[in-house]
Amino acid sequence: MAVPIPLPVVFPPLGPDLTAAVIDWQNWLSAERRASPHTVAAYGRDLAAFFTFLTPYRGGIPALPDLADLQPADFRAWLAQRTQDGLSRPSIARALSTLRGFFKFLERTGRVENAALKTLRSPRLPKQVPRPLTESDAVATLSTAAELQEEPWLAARDVALFSLLYGCGLRLGEALSLRVADRPHGDTLRVMGKGSKERIVPVLPLVRDAITAYLAQRPDGSPDDSALFIGARGGDLNPGVVQRQMRRLRALLGLGERATPHALRHSFATHLLSNGGDLRTIQELLGHTTLATTQRYTQVDTGQLTRVYQSAHPRAGKPQGG
């Protein structure tokens, strides 16, 4: 009979010590990490699948001492089984991230120490052309971003950054090049784009408030000459860290592999255009040199693009003279 866990996830039979550890871990996710029930359940399913593999693999009901004895080859066997089960690389990467988080919890609470898991590399994810998120997925990305960080100020940083990408349509490089002195004080933000071309973009109150909340929590006092977004150890935030967090988010939320930081900018343009935004205004907000670039960049139905184009282009629908 499966061991009951106080969440909608069914685990295989586990030793009493391991059962208690799993329950404590789930409670920690909910209370300390403030993870949503959806998040806790997703992590739980990954962990339950690992224990389901481990039971026949080790020939008995898993207990804490079994986890301490696992070798790199054992974890690789589990990853191989996940691949044979037909899991995609993003799903396997998420499962591995879940397992690492659980083992880190066990080590932090003095239950189990096992360095073997740290020797495994996450599956390399395929590079895909960004596609826009749905409006609901974009909102879910912003609301869930904080759940992936243990430090409150890092959680606030990620929310502020993703809000800026989606709410203002910035490129990741543009956002990471901002200094604290550049932060929005009013309704606009000055951005330095490609080719050192400067543009002014409007800032929603939600975005401005997210940046203000993050800066208030920064441990270094947020000096004006420092980068607006910094890493955990100080210094400019590495774009690879942002991309990694986005990979974790899309795996957690079940988003497609093309959900990248750049896809948030893509979504900003697409959602504005699909809701009747002026094409030339969107071109200026994105910092595109030509209107043609904006047309290729956004993904809307032909009829909608035609209607917006006809209202935006001064010669649309007019006879062309010789």
PDB file of C-alpha atoms in Angstrom:
ATOM      1  CA  MET A   1       0.000   0.000   0.000  1.00  0.00           C
ATOM      2  CA  ALA A   2       1.326   3.436  -0.898  1.00  0.00           C
ATOM      3  CA  VAL A   3       2.476   5.679   1.905  1.00  0.00           C
ATOM      4  CA  PRO A   4       0.010   8.590   2.304  1.00  0.00           C
ATOM      5  CA  ILE A   5       1.530  12.014   1.780  1.00  0.00           C
ATOM      6  CA  PRO A   6      -0.554  15.138   2.578  1.00  0.00           C
ATOM      7  CA  LEU A   7      -0.659  16.249  -1.056  1.00  0.00           C
ATOM      8  CA  PRO A   8      -2.361  14.897  -4.210  1.00  0.00           C
ATOM      9  CA  VAL A   9       0.672  12.740  -5.020  1.00  0.00           C
ATOM     10  CA  VAL A  10       0.839   8.970  -4.468  1.00  0.00           C
ATOM     11  CA  PHE A  11       4.239   7.683  -3.346  1.00  0.00           C
ATOM     12  CA  PRO A  12       5.355   4.061  -3.348  1.00  0.00           C
ATOM     13  CA  PRO A  13       6.001   2.436   0.053  1.00  0.00           C
ATOM     14  CA  LEU A  14       8.863   4.178   1.846  1.00  0.00           C
ATOM     15  CA  GLY A  15      10.727   3.585   5.084  1.00  0.00           C
ATOM     16  CA  PRO A  16       9.369   5.574   8.056  1.00  0.00           C
ATOM     17  CA  ASP A  17      12.444   7.792   8.179  1.00  0.00           C
ATOM     18  CA  LEU A  18      12.188   8.616   4.492  1.00  0.00           C
ATOM     19  CA  THR A  19       8.439   9.204   4.714  1.00  0.00           C
ATOM     20  CA  ALA A  20       9.007  11.728   7.490  1.00  0.00           C
ATOM     21  CA  ALA A  21      11.733  13.426   5.448  1.00  0.00           C
ATOM     22  CA  VAL A  22       9.453  13.741   2.414  1.00  0.00           C
ATOM     23  CA  ILE A  23       6.649  15.245   4.496  1.00  0.00           C
ATOM     24  CA  ASP A  24       9.062  17.711   6.123  1.00  0.00           C
ATOM     25  CA  TRP A  25      10.420  18.652   2.703  1.00  0.00           C
ATOM     26  CA  GLN A  26       6.941  19.298   1.329  1.00  0.00           C
ATOM     27  CA  ASN A  27       6.009  21.350   4.378  1.00  0.00           C
ATOM     28  CA  TRP A  28       9.236  23.312   3.968  1.00  0.00           C
ATOM     29  CA  LEU A  29       8.414  24.014   0.318  1.00  0.00           C
ATOM     30  CA  SER A  30       4.988  25.321   1.298  1.00  0.00           C
ATOM     31  CA  ALA A  31       5.877  27.246   4.458  1.00  0.00           C
ATOM     32  CA  GLU A  32       9.429  28.472   3.859  1.00  0.00           C
ATOM     33  CA  ARG A  33       9.658  28.649   0.090  1.00  0.00           C
ATOM     34  CA  ARG A  34       5.982  29.658  -0.176  1.00  0.00           C
ATOM     35  CA  ALA A  35       5.613  27.356  -3.162  1.00  0.00           C
ATOM     36  CA  SER A  36       2.116  26.975  -4.549  1.00  0.00           C
ATOM     37  CA  PRO A  37       0.255  23.646  -4.189  1.00  0.00           C
ATOM     38  CA  HIS A  38       0.764  23.163  -7.940  1.00  0.00           C
ATOM     39  CA  THR A  39       4.514  23.557  -7.530  1.00  0.00           C
ATOM     40  CA  VAL A  40       4.721  21.229  -4.535  1.00  0.00           C
ATOM     41  CA  ALA A  41       2.674  18.611  -6.367  1.00  0.00           C
ATOM     42  CA  ALA A  42       4.906  18.854  -9.456  1.00  0.00           C
ATOM     43  CA  TYR A  43       8.020  18.343  -7.348  1.00  0.00           C
ATOM     44  CA  GLY A  44       6.295  15.513  -5.513  1.00  0.00           C
ATOM     45  CA  ARG A  45       5.513  13.669  -8.726  1.00  0.00           C
ATOM     46  CA  ASP A  46       9.153  13.883  -9.781  1.00  0.00           C
ATOM     47  CA  LEU A  47      10.316  12.540  -6.433  1.00  0.00           C
ATOM     48  CA  ALA A  48       7.695   9.777  -6.356  1.00  0.00           C
ATOM     49  CA  ALA A  49       8.832   8.636  -9.807  1.00  0.00           C
ATOM     50  CA  PHE A  50      12.403   8.408  -8.531  1.00  0.00           C
ATOM     51  CA  PHE A  51      11.379   6.250  -5.578  1.00  0.00           C
ATOM     52  CA  THR A  52       9.233   4.092  -7.890  1.00  0.00           C
ATOM     53  CA  PHE A  53      12.386   3.423  -9.930  1.00  0.00           C
ATOM     54  CA  LEU A  54      14.529   2.916  -6.836  1.00  0.00           C
ATOM     55  CA  THR A  55      12.323   0.219  -5.238  1.00  0.00           C
ATOM     56  CA  PRO A  56      12.986  -2.602  -7.764  1.00  0.00           C
ATOM     57  CA  TYR A  57      16.420  -1.224  -8.603  1.00  0.00           C
ATOM     58  CA  ARG A  58      17.597  -1.596  -4.997  1.00  0.00           C
ATOM     59  CA  GLY A  59      15.390  -4.612  -4.301  1.00  0.00           C
ATOM     60  CA  GLY A  60      13.496  -3.225  -1.327  1.00  0.00           C
ATOM     61  CA  ILE A  61      11.549  -0.364   0.200  1.00  0.00           C
ATOM     62  CA  PRO A  62      13.737   2.780   0.057  1.00  0.00           C
ATOM     63  CA  ALA A  63      14.964   4.277   3.323  1.00  0.00           C
ATOM     64  CA  LEU A  64      17.332   7.114   4.181  1.00  0.00           C
ATOM     65  CA  PRO A  65      20.451   4.884   4.376  1.00  0.00           C
ATOM     66  CA  ASP A  66      19.769   3.759   0.795  1.00  0.00           C
ATOM     67  CA  LEU A  67      19.941   7.361  -0.406  1.00  0.00           C
ATOM     68  CA  ALA A  68      23.289   7.859   1.312  1.00  0.00           C
ATOM     69  CA  ASP A  69      24.740   4.827  -0.480  1.00  0.00           C
ATOM     70  CA  LEU A  70      23.715   5.787  -4.034  1.00  0.00           C
ATOM     71  CA  GLN A  71      26.545   6.154  -6.556  1.00  0.00           C
ATOM     72  CA  PRO A  72      26.743   8.208  -9.776  1.00  0.00           C
ATOM     73  CA  ALA A  73      26.003   5.058 -11.796  1.00  0.00           C
ATOM     74  CA  ASP A  74      22.745   4.602  -9.867  1.00  0.00           C
ATOM     75  CA  PHE A  75      21.549   8.093 -10.732  1.00  0.00           C
ATOM     76  CA  ARG A  76      22.583   7.590 -14.361  1.00  0.00           C
ATOM     77  CA  ALA A  77      20.534   4.387 -14.440  1.00  0.00           C
ATOM     78  CA  TRP A  78      17.530   6.382 -13.233  1.00  0.00           C
ATOM     79  CA  LEU A  79      18.077   9.033 -15.918  1.00  0.00           C
ATOM     80  CA  ALA A  80      18.364   6.306 -18.550  1.00  0.00           C
ATOM     81  CA  GLN A  81      15.084   4.827 -17.354  1.00  0.00           C
ATOM     82  CA  ARG A  82      13.410   8.224 -17.576  1.00  0.00           C
ATOM     83  CA  THR A  83      14.609   8.515 -21.164  1.00  0.00           C
ATOM     84  CA  GLN A  84      13.270   5.031 -21.978  1.00  0.00           C
ATOM     85  CA  ASP A  85       9.954   6.084 -20.467  1.00  0.00           C
ATOM     86  CA  GLY A  86       9.737   8.738 -23.165  1.00  0.00           C
ATOM     87  CA  LEU A  87      10.281  11.843 -21.047  1.00  0.00           C
ATOM     88  CA  SER A  88      11.480  14.909 -22.894  1.00  0.00           C
ATOM     89  CA  ARG A  89      14.796  16.471 -22.026  1.00  0.00           C
ATOM     90  CA  PRO A  90      13.143  19.449 -20.269  1.00  0.00           C
ATOM     91  CA  SER A  91      11.089  17.058 -18.133  1.00  0.00           C
ATOM     92  CA  ILE A  92      14.191  15.049 -17.238  1.00  0.00           C
ATOM     93  CA  ALA A  93      16.034  18.266 -16.391  1.00  0.00           C
ATOM     94  CA  ARG A  94      13.226  19.292 -14.076  1.00  0.00           C
ATOM     95  CA  ALA A  95      13.187  15.871 -12.391  1.00  0.00           C
ATOM     96  CA  LEU A  96      16.932  16.085 -11.815  1.00  0.00           C
ATOM     97  CA  SER A  97      16.532  19.583 -10.382  1.00  0.00           C
ATOM     98  CA  THR A  98      13.831  18.300  -8.028  1.00  0.00           C
ATOM     99  CA  LEU A  99      16.042  15.466  -6.848  1.00  0.00           C
ATOM    100  CA  ARG A 100      18.955  17.813  -6.238  1.00  0.00           C
ATOM    101  CA  GLY A 101      16.705  20.081  -4.223  1.00  0.00           C
ATOM    102  CA  PHE A 102      15.469  17.183  -2.093  1.00  0.00           C
ATOM    103  CA  PHE A 103      18.990  15.906  -1.415  1.00  0.00           C
ATOM    104  CA  LYS A 104      20.099  19.430  -0.543  1.00  0.00           C
ATOM    105  CA  PHE A 105      17.239  19.572   1.972  1.00  0.00           C
ATOM    106  CA  LEU A 106      18.296  16.226   3.441  1.00  0.00           C
ATOM    107  CA  GLU A 107      21.860  17.464   3.829  1.00  0.00           C
ATOM    108  CA  ARG A 108      20.798  20.770   5.342  1.00  0.00           C
ATOM    109  CA  THR A 109      18.596  19.015   7.910  1.00  0.00           C
ATOM    110  CA  GLY A 110      21.359  16.575   8.854  1.00  0.00           C
ATOM    111  CA  ARG A 111      19.680  13.455   7.465  1.00  0.00           C
ATOM    112  CA  VAL A 112      21.753  12.392   4.452  1.00  0.00           C
ATOM    113  CA  GLU A 113      24.919  13.508   2.695  1.00  0.00           C
ATOM    114  CA  ASN A 114      25.618  12.242  -0.813  1.00  0.00           C
ATOM    115  CA  ALA A 115      27.951  14.030  -3.225  1.00  0.00           C
ATOM    116  CA  ALA A 116      27.309  11.620  -6.100  1.00  0.00           C
ATOM    117  CA  LEU A 117      24.335  13.587  -7.398  1.00  0.00           C
ATOM    118  CA  LYS A 118      26.482  16.682  -7.850  1.00  0.00           C
ATOM    119  CA  THR A 119      28.593  14.899 -10.464  1.00  0.00           C
ATOM    120  CA  LEU A 120      25.670  14.590 -12.908  1.00  0.00           C
ATOM    121  CA  ARG A 121      25.077  17.137 -15.631  1.00  0.00           C
ATOM    122  CA  SER A 122      21.616  18.261 -16.590  1.00  0.00           C
ATOM    123  CA  PRO A 123      20.502  17.229 -20.095  1.00  0.00           C
ATOM    124  CA  ARG A 124      21.414  19.775 -22.735  1.00  0.00           C
ATOM    125  CA  LEU A 125      18.227  21.415 -23.893  1.00  0.00           C
ATOM    126  CA  PRO A 126      17.687  22.079 -27.610  1.00  0.00           C
ATOM    127  CA  LYS A 127      17.849  25.668 -28.781  1.00  0.00           C
ATOM    128  CA  GLN A 128      14.595  26.817 -30.310  1.00  0.00           C
ATOM    129  CA  VAL A 129      13.380  30.021 -31.872  1.00  0.00           C
ATOM    130  CA  PRO A 130      11.379  31.921 -29.221  1.00  0.00           C
ATOM    131  CA  ARG A 131       7.624  31.887 -29.570  1.00  0.00           C
ATOM    132  CA  PRO A 132       5.215  34.114 -27.634  1.00  0.00           C
ATOM    133  CA  LEU A 133       3.613  32.818 -24.468  1.00  0.00           C
ATOM    134  CA  THR A 134      -0.104  33.049 -23.988  1.00  0.00           C
ATOM    135  CA  GLU A 135      -1.180  35.890 -21.738  1.00  0.00           C
ATOM    136  CA  SER A 136      -2.066  33.455 -18.953  1.00  0.00           C
ATOM    137  CA  ASP A 137       1.310  31.682 -19.253  1.00  0.00           C
ATOM    138  CA  ALA A 138       3.149  35.005 -19.145  1.00  0.00           C
ATOM    139  CA  VAL A 139       1.300  35.990 -15.971  1.00  0.00           C
ATOM    140  CA  ALA A 140       1.998  32.564 -14.448  1.00  0.00           C
ATOM    141  CA  THR A 141       5.694  33.017 -15.228  1.00  0.00           C
ATOM    142  CA  LEU A 142       5.818  36.285 -13.307  1.00  0.00           C
ATOM    143  CA  SER A 143       3.798  34.982 -10.364  1.00  0.00           C
ATOM    144  CA  THR A 144       5.835  31.766 -10.041  1.00  0.00           C
ATOM    145  CA  ALA A 145       9.341  33.189 -10.553  1.00  0.00           C
ATOM    146  CA  ALA A 146       9.834  33.889  -6.847  1.00  0.00           C
ATOM    147  CA  GLU A 147       9.230  30.249  -5.895  1.00  0.00           C
ATOM    148  CA  LEU A 148      12.527  29.117  -7.396  1.00  0.00           C
ATOM    149  CA  GLN A 149      14.719  31.135  -5.033  1.00  0.00           C
ATOM    150  CA  GLU A 150      15.428  30.529  -1.367  1.00  0.00           C
ATOM    151  CA  GLU A 151      16.754  34.037  -0.676  1.00  0.00           C
ATOM    152  CA  PRO A 152      13.919  36.621  -0.585  1.00  0.00           C
ATOM    153  CA  TRP A 153      15.971  39.290  -2.333  1.00  0.00           C
ATOM    154  CA  LEU A 154      16.861  36.912  -5.166  1.00  0.00           C
ATOM    155  CA  ALA A 155      13.190  35.996  -5.513  1.00  0.00           C
ATOM    156  CA  ALA A 156      12.332  39.707  -5.723  1.00  0.00           C
ATOM    157  CA  ARG A 157      15.113  40.193  -8.288  1.00  0.00           C
ATOM    158  CA  ASP A 158      13.766  37.504 -10.604  1.00  0.00           C
ATOM    159  CA  VAL A 159      10.210  38.844 -10.372  1.00  0.00           C
ATOM    160  CA  ALA A 160      11.445  42.362 -11.160  1.00  0.00           C
ATOM    161  CA  LEU A 161      13.554  41.199 -14.107  1.00  0.00           C
ATOM    162  CA  PHE A 162      10.882  39.026 -15.713  1.00  0.00           C
ATOM    163  CA  SER A 163       8.304  41.770 -15.143  1.00  0.00           C
ATOM    164  CA  LEU A 164      10.594  44.209 -16.949  1.00  0.00           C
ATOM    165  CA  LEU A 165      11.107  41.884 -19.914  1.00  0.00           C
ATOM    166  CA  TYR A 166       7.397  41.213 -20.339  1.00  0.00           C
ATOM    167  CA  GLY A 167       6.001  44.553 -19.192  1.00  0.00           C
ATOM    168  CA  CYS A 168       8.375  46.772 -21.194  1.00  0.00           C
ATOM    169  CA  GLY A 169       9.520  44.492 -24.018  1.00  0.00           C
ATOM    170  CA  LEU A 170      13.226  44.780 -23.251  1.00  0.00           C
ATOM    171  CA  ARG A 171      15.888  42.490 -24.622  1.00  0.00           C
ATOM    172  CA  LEU A 172      17.647  40.547 -21.875  1.00  0.00           C
ATOM    173  CA  GLY A 173      20.921  42.294 -22.648  1.00  0.00           C
ATOM    174  CA  GLU A 174      19.213  45.699 -22.407  1.00  0.00           C
ATOM    175  CA  ALA A 175      17.763  44.869 -18.992  1.00  0.00           C
ATOM    176  CA  LEU A 176      21.061  43.539 -17.654  1.00  0.00           C
ATOM    177  CA  SER A 177      22.958  46.623 -18.855  1.00  0.00           C
ATOM    178  CA  LEU A 178      20.811  48.962 -16.747  1.00  0.00           C
ATOM    179  CA  ARG A 179      22.381  50.561 -13.676  1.00  0.00           C
ATOM    180  CA  VAL A 180      20.539  51.310 -10.461  1.00  0.00           C
ATOM    181  CA  ALA A 181      20.563  55.008 -11.399  1.00  0.00           C
ATOM    182  CA  ASP A 182      18.599  54.090 -14.553  1.00  0.00           C
ATOM    183  CA  ARG A 183      15.676  52.626 -12.609  1.00  0.00           C
ATOM    184  CA  PRO A 184      12.267  54.115 -13.447  1.00  0.00           C
ATOM    185  CA  HIS A 185      11.372  56.990 -11.158  1.00  0.00           C
ATOM    186  CA  GLY A 186       8.169  57.796 -12.988  1.00  0.00           C
ATOM    187  CA  ASP A 187       6.206  56.331 -15.882  1.00  0.00           C
ATOM    188  CA  THR A 188       9.091  55.877 -18.322  1.00  0.00           C
ATOM    189  CA  LEU A 189      12.445  54.154 -18.624  1.00  0.00           C
ATOM    190  CA  ARG A 190      15.414  55.169 -20.773  1.00  0.00           C
ATOM    191  CA  VAL A 191      16.889  52.149 -22.578  1.00  0.00           C
ATOM    192  CA  MET A 192      20.079  51.834 -24.611  1.00  0.00           C
ATOM    193  CA  GLY A 193      19.394  49.366 -27.423  1.00  0.00           C
ATOM    194  CA  LYS A 194      21.321  47.886 -30.307  1.00  0.00           C
ATOM    195  CA  GLY A 195      23.721  50.198 -32.078  1.00  0.00           C
ATOM    196  CA  SER A 196      23.720  52.523 -29.035  1.00  0.00           C
ATOM    197  CA  LYS A 197      20.261  53.660 -30.059  1.00  0.00           C
ATOM    198  CA  GLU A 198      18.388  55.139 -27.124  1.00  0.00           C
ATOM    199  CA  ARG A 199      14.650  54.868 -26.664  1.00  0.00           C
ATOM    200  CA  ILE A 200      12.074  55.725 -24.016  1.00  0.00           C
ATOM    201  CA  VAL A 201       9.593  53.052 -22.990  1.00  0.00           C
ATOM    202  CA  PRO A 202       6.562  53.403 -20.692  1.00  0.00           C
ATOM    203  CA  VAL A 203       6.665  51.530 -17.390  1.00  0.00           C
ATOM    204  CA  LEU A 204       3.578  50.021 -15.803  1.00  0.00           C
ATOM    205  CA  PRO A 205       3.128  50.640 -12.051  1.00  0.00           C
ATOM    206  CA  LEU A 206       3.371  46.873 -11.479  1.00  0.00           C
ATOM    207  CA  VAL A 207       6.826  46.785 -13.088  1.00  0.00           C
ATOM    208  CA  ARG A 208       8.022  49.876 -11.249  1.00  0.00           C
ATOM    209  CA  ASP A 209       6.771  48.491  -7.921  1.00  0.00           C
ATOM    210  CA  ALA A 210       8.510  45.149  -8.535  1.00  0.00           C
ATOM    211  CA  ILE A 211      11.834  46.921  -9.174  1.00  0.00           C
ATOM    212  CA  THR A 212      11.380  49.108  -6.088  1.00  0.00           C
ATOM    213  CA  ALA A 213      10.612  46.070  -3.909  1.00  0.00           C
ATOM    214  CA  TYR A 214      13.700  44.270  -5.199  1.00  0.00           C
ATOM    215  CA  LEU A 215      16.040  47.219  -4.621  1.00  0.00           C
ATOM    216  CA  ALA A 216      14.718  47.634  -1.081  1.00  0.00           C
ATOM    217  CA  GLN A 217      15.844  44.075  -0.284  1.00  0.00           C
ATOM    218  CA  ARG A 218      19.242  44.084  -1.977  1.00  0.00           C
ATOM    219  CA  PRO A 219      21.950  43.347   0.570  1.00  0.00           C
ATOM    220  CA  ASP A 220      24.432  45.861  -0.868  1.00  0.00           C
ATOM    221  CA  GLY A 221      22.244  48.924  -0.421  1.00  0.00           C
ATOM    222  CA  SER A 222      21.738  49.339  -4.190  1.00  0.00           C
ATOM    223  CA  PRO A 223      24.360  52.010  -4.997  1.00  0.00           C
ATOM    224  CA  ASP A 224      23.461  54.055  -8.075  1.00  0.00           C
ATOM    225  CA  ASP A 225      26.588  53.110 -10.017  1.00  0.00           C
ATOM    226  CA  SER A 226      26.049  49.346  -9.635  1.00  0.00           C
ATOM    227  CA  ALA A 227      24.170  47.081 -12.039  1.00  0.00           C
ATOM    228  CA  LEU A 228      20.413  47.125 -11.553  1.00  0.00           C
ATOM    229  CA  PHE A 229      20.366  43.320 -11.538  1.00  0.00           C
ATOM    230  CA  ILE A 230      23.165  41.582  -9.671  1.00  0.00           C
ATOM    231  CA  GLY A 231      24.070  37.966  -9.024  1.00  0.00           C
ATOM    232  CA  ALA A 232      23.961  36.136  -5.716  1.00  0.00           C
ATOM    233  CA  ARG A 233      27.616  37.011  -5.048  1.00  0.00           C
ATOM    234  CA  GLY A 234      27.394  40.567  -6.288  1.00  0.00           C
ATOM    235  CA  GLY A 235      28.468  41.912  -9.642  1.00  0.00           C
ATOM    236  CA  ASP A 236      26.464  42.034 -12.847  1.00  0.00           C
ATOM    237  CA  LEU A 237      23.923  39.272 -13.229  1.00  0.00           C
ATOM    238  CA  ASN A 238      25.029  36.662 -15.776  1.00  0.00           C
ATOM    239  CA  PRO A 239      22.475  36.067 -18.568  1.00  0.00           C
ATOM    240  CA  GLY A 240      23.111  32.326 -18.209  1.00  0.00           C
ATOM    241  CA  VAL A 241      21.623  32.479 -14.716  1.00  0.00           C
ATOM    242  CA  VAL A 242      18.467  34.102 -16.089  1.00  0.00           C
ATOM    243  CA  GLN A 243      18.193  31.510 -18.852  1.00  0.00           C
ATOM    244  CA  ARG A 244      18.591  28.711 -16.308  1.00  0.00           C
ATOM    245  CA  GLN A 245      15.815  30.143 -14.149  1.00  0.00           C
ATOM    246  CA  MET A 246      13.560  30.379 -17.189  1.00  0.00           C
ATOM    247  CA  ARG A 247      14.259  26.730 -18.038  1.00  0.00           C
ATOM    248  CA  ARG A 248      13.238  25.761 -14.521  1.00  0.00           C
ATOM    249  CA  LEU A 249      10.086  27.877 -14.794  1.00  0.00           C
ATOM    250  CA  ARG A 250       8.965  26.425 -18.091  1.00  0.00           C
ATOM    251  CA  ALA A 251       9.537  22.894 -16.828  1.00  0.00           C
ATOM    252  CA  LEU A 252       7.597  23.653 -13.660  1.00  0.00           C
ATOM    253  CA  LEU A 253       4.709  25.306 -15.495  1.00  0.00           C
ATOM    254  CA  GLY A 254       4.670  22.851 -18.391  1.00  0.00           C
ATOM    255  CA  LEU A 255       5.582  25.508 -20.957  1.00  0.00           C
ATOM    256  CA  GLY A 256       7.123  24.710 -24.315  1.00  0.00           C
ATOM    257  CA  GLU A 257      10.856  24.572 -24.894  1.00  0.00           C
ATOM    258  CA  ARG A 258      10.699  27.863 -26.744  1.00  0.00           C
ATOM    259  CA  ALA A 259       9.681  29.749 -23.599  1.00  0.00           C
ATOM    260  CA  THR A 260      12.887  31.747 -23.087  1.00  0.00           C
ATOM    261  CA  PRO A 261      13.669  35.173 -21.581  1.00  0.00           C
ATOM    262  CA  HIS A 262      13.512  36.572 -25.116  1.00  0.00           C
ATOM    263  CA  ALA A 263      10.056  35.025 -25.508  1.00  0.00           C
ATOM    264  CA  LEU A 264       8.812  37.431 -22.814  1.00  0.00           C
ATOM    265  CA  ARG A 265       9.817  40.361 -25.057  1.00  0.00           C
ATOM    266  CA  HIS A 266       8.238  38.501 -27.963  1.00  0.00           C
ATOM    267  CA  SER A 267       5.047  38.083 -25.918  1.00  0.00           C
ATOM    268  CA  PHE A 268       4.997  41.793 -25.022  1.00  0.00           C
ATOM    269  CA  ALA A 269       4.894  42.738 -28.709  1.00  0.00           C
ATOM    270  CA  THR A 270       2.481  39.998 -29.714  1.00  0.00           C
ATOM    271  CA  HIS A 271      -0.037  40.714 -26.973  1.00  0.00           C
ATOM    272  CA  LEU A 272       0.007  44.441 -27.685  1.00  0.00           C
ATOM    273  CA  LEU A 273      -0.512  43.864 -31.385  1.00  0.00           C
ATOM    274  CA  SER A 274      -3.189  41.200 -30.987  1.00  0.00           C
ATOM    275  CA  ASN A 275      -5.121  43.581 -28.724  1.00  0.00           C
ATOM    276  CA  GLY A 276      -5.134  46.329 -31.312  1.00  0.00           C
ATOM    277  CA  GLY A 277      -1.864  48.097 -30.555  1.00  0.00           C
ATOM    278  CA  ASP A 278      -0.486  50.473 -33.157  1.00  0.00           C
ATOM    279  CA  LEU A 279       2.175  48.739 -35.224  1.00  0.00           C
ATOM    280  CA  ARG A 280       4.480  51.742 -35.492  1.00  0.00           C
ATOM    281  CA  THR A 281       4.239  52.448 -31.777  1.00  0.00           C
ATOM    282  CA  ILE A 282       5.203  48.849 -31.056  1.00  0.00           C
ATOM    283  CA  GLN A 283       8.098  49.233 -33.484  1.00  0.00           C
ATOM    284  CA  GLU A 284       9.367  52.192 -31.447  1.00  0.00           C
ATOM    285  CA  LEU A 285       8.885  50.388 -28.141  1.00  0.00           C
ATOM    286  CA  LEU A 286      10.903  47.422 -29.374  1.00  0.00           C
ATOM    287  CA  GLY A 287      13.640  49.595 -30.863  1.00  0.00           C
ATOM    288  CA  HIS A 288      13.279  48.126 -34.350  1.00  0.00           C
ATOM    289  CA  THR A 289      14.783  50.126 -37.193  1.00  0.00           C
ATOM    290  CA  THR A 290      12.205  49.056 -39.773  1.00  0.00           C
ATOM    291  CA  LEU A 291       8.522  48.218 -39.667  1.00  0.00           C
ATOM    292  CA  ALA A 292       9.250  45.010 -41.571  1.00  0.00           C
ATOM    293  CA  THR A 293      11.259  43.709 -38.616  1.00  0.00           C
ATOM    294  CA  THR A 294       8.298  44.251 -36.304  1.00  0.00           C
ATOM    295  CA  GLN A 295       5.967  42.471 -38.727  1.00  0.00           C
ATOM    296  CA  ARG A 296       8.213  39.405 -38.801  1.00  0.00           C
ATOM    297  CA  TYR A 297       8.762  39.491 -35.081  1.00  0.00           C
ATOM    298  CA  THR A 298       5.171  39.464 -33.963  1.00  0.00           C
ATOM    299  CA  GLN A 299       2.965  36.406 -34.399  1.00  0.00           C
ATOM    300  CA  VAL A 300      -0.662  37.315 -35.068  1.00  0.00           C
ATOM    301  CA  ASP A 301      -3.236  36.187 -37.590  1.00  0.00           C
ATOM    302  CA  THR A 302      -3.041  37.749 -41.042  1.00  0.00           C
ATOM    303  CA  GLY A 303      -6.377  39.519 -40.691  1.00  0.00           C
ATOM    304  CA  GLN A 304      -5.339  41.249 -37.469  1.00  0.00           C
ATOM    305  CA  LEU A 305      -1.972  42.266 -38.916  1.00  0.00           C
ATOM    306  CA  THR A 306      -3.702  43.670 -42.012  1.00  0.00           C
ATOM    307  CA  ARG A 307      -6.145  45.720 -39.929  1.00  0.00           C
ATOM    308  CA  VAL A 308      -3.396  47.189 -37.770  1.00  0.00           C
ATOM    309  CA  TYR A 309      -1.210  47.841 -40.800  1.00  0.00           C
ATOM    310  CA  GLN A 310      -3.996  49.676 -42.593  1.00  0.00           C
ATOM    311  CA  SER A 311      -4.518  51.946 -39.604  1.00  0.00           C
ATOM    312  CA  ALA A 312      -0.794  52.525 -39.082  1.00  0.00           C
ATOM    313  CA  HIS A 313       0.695  52.885 -42.555  1.00  0.00           C
ATOM    314  CA  PRO A 314       0.050  56.306 -44.198  1.00  0.00           C
ATOM    315  CA  ARG A 315      -0.288  54.835 -47.694  1.00  0.00           C
ATOM    316  CA  ALA A 316      -2.092  51.600 -46.861  1.00  0.00           C
ATOM    317  CA  GLY A 317      -5.121  51.117 -49.076  1.00  0.00           C
ATOM    318  CA  LYS A 318      -4.335  54.186 -51.168  1.00  0.00           C
ATOM    319  CA  PRO A 319      -3.761  53.947 -54.918  1.00  0.00           C
ATOM    320  CA  GLN A 320      -0.101  54.111 -55.849  1.00  0.00           C
ATOM    321  CA  GLY A 321       0.534  56.723 -58.514  1.00  0.00           C
ATOM    322  CA  GLY A 322       3.263  56.571 -61.142  1.00  0.00           C
TER     323      GLY A 322
END
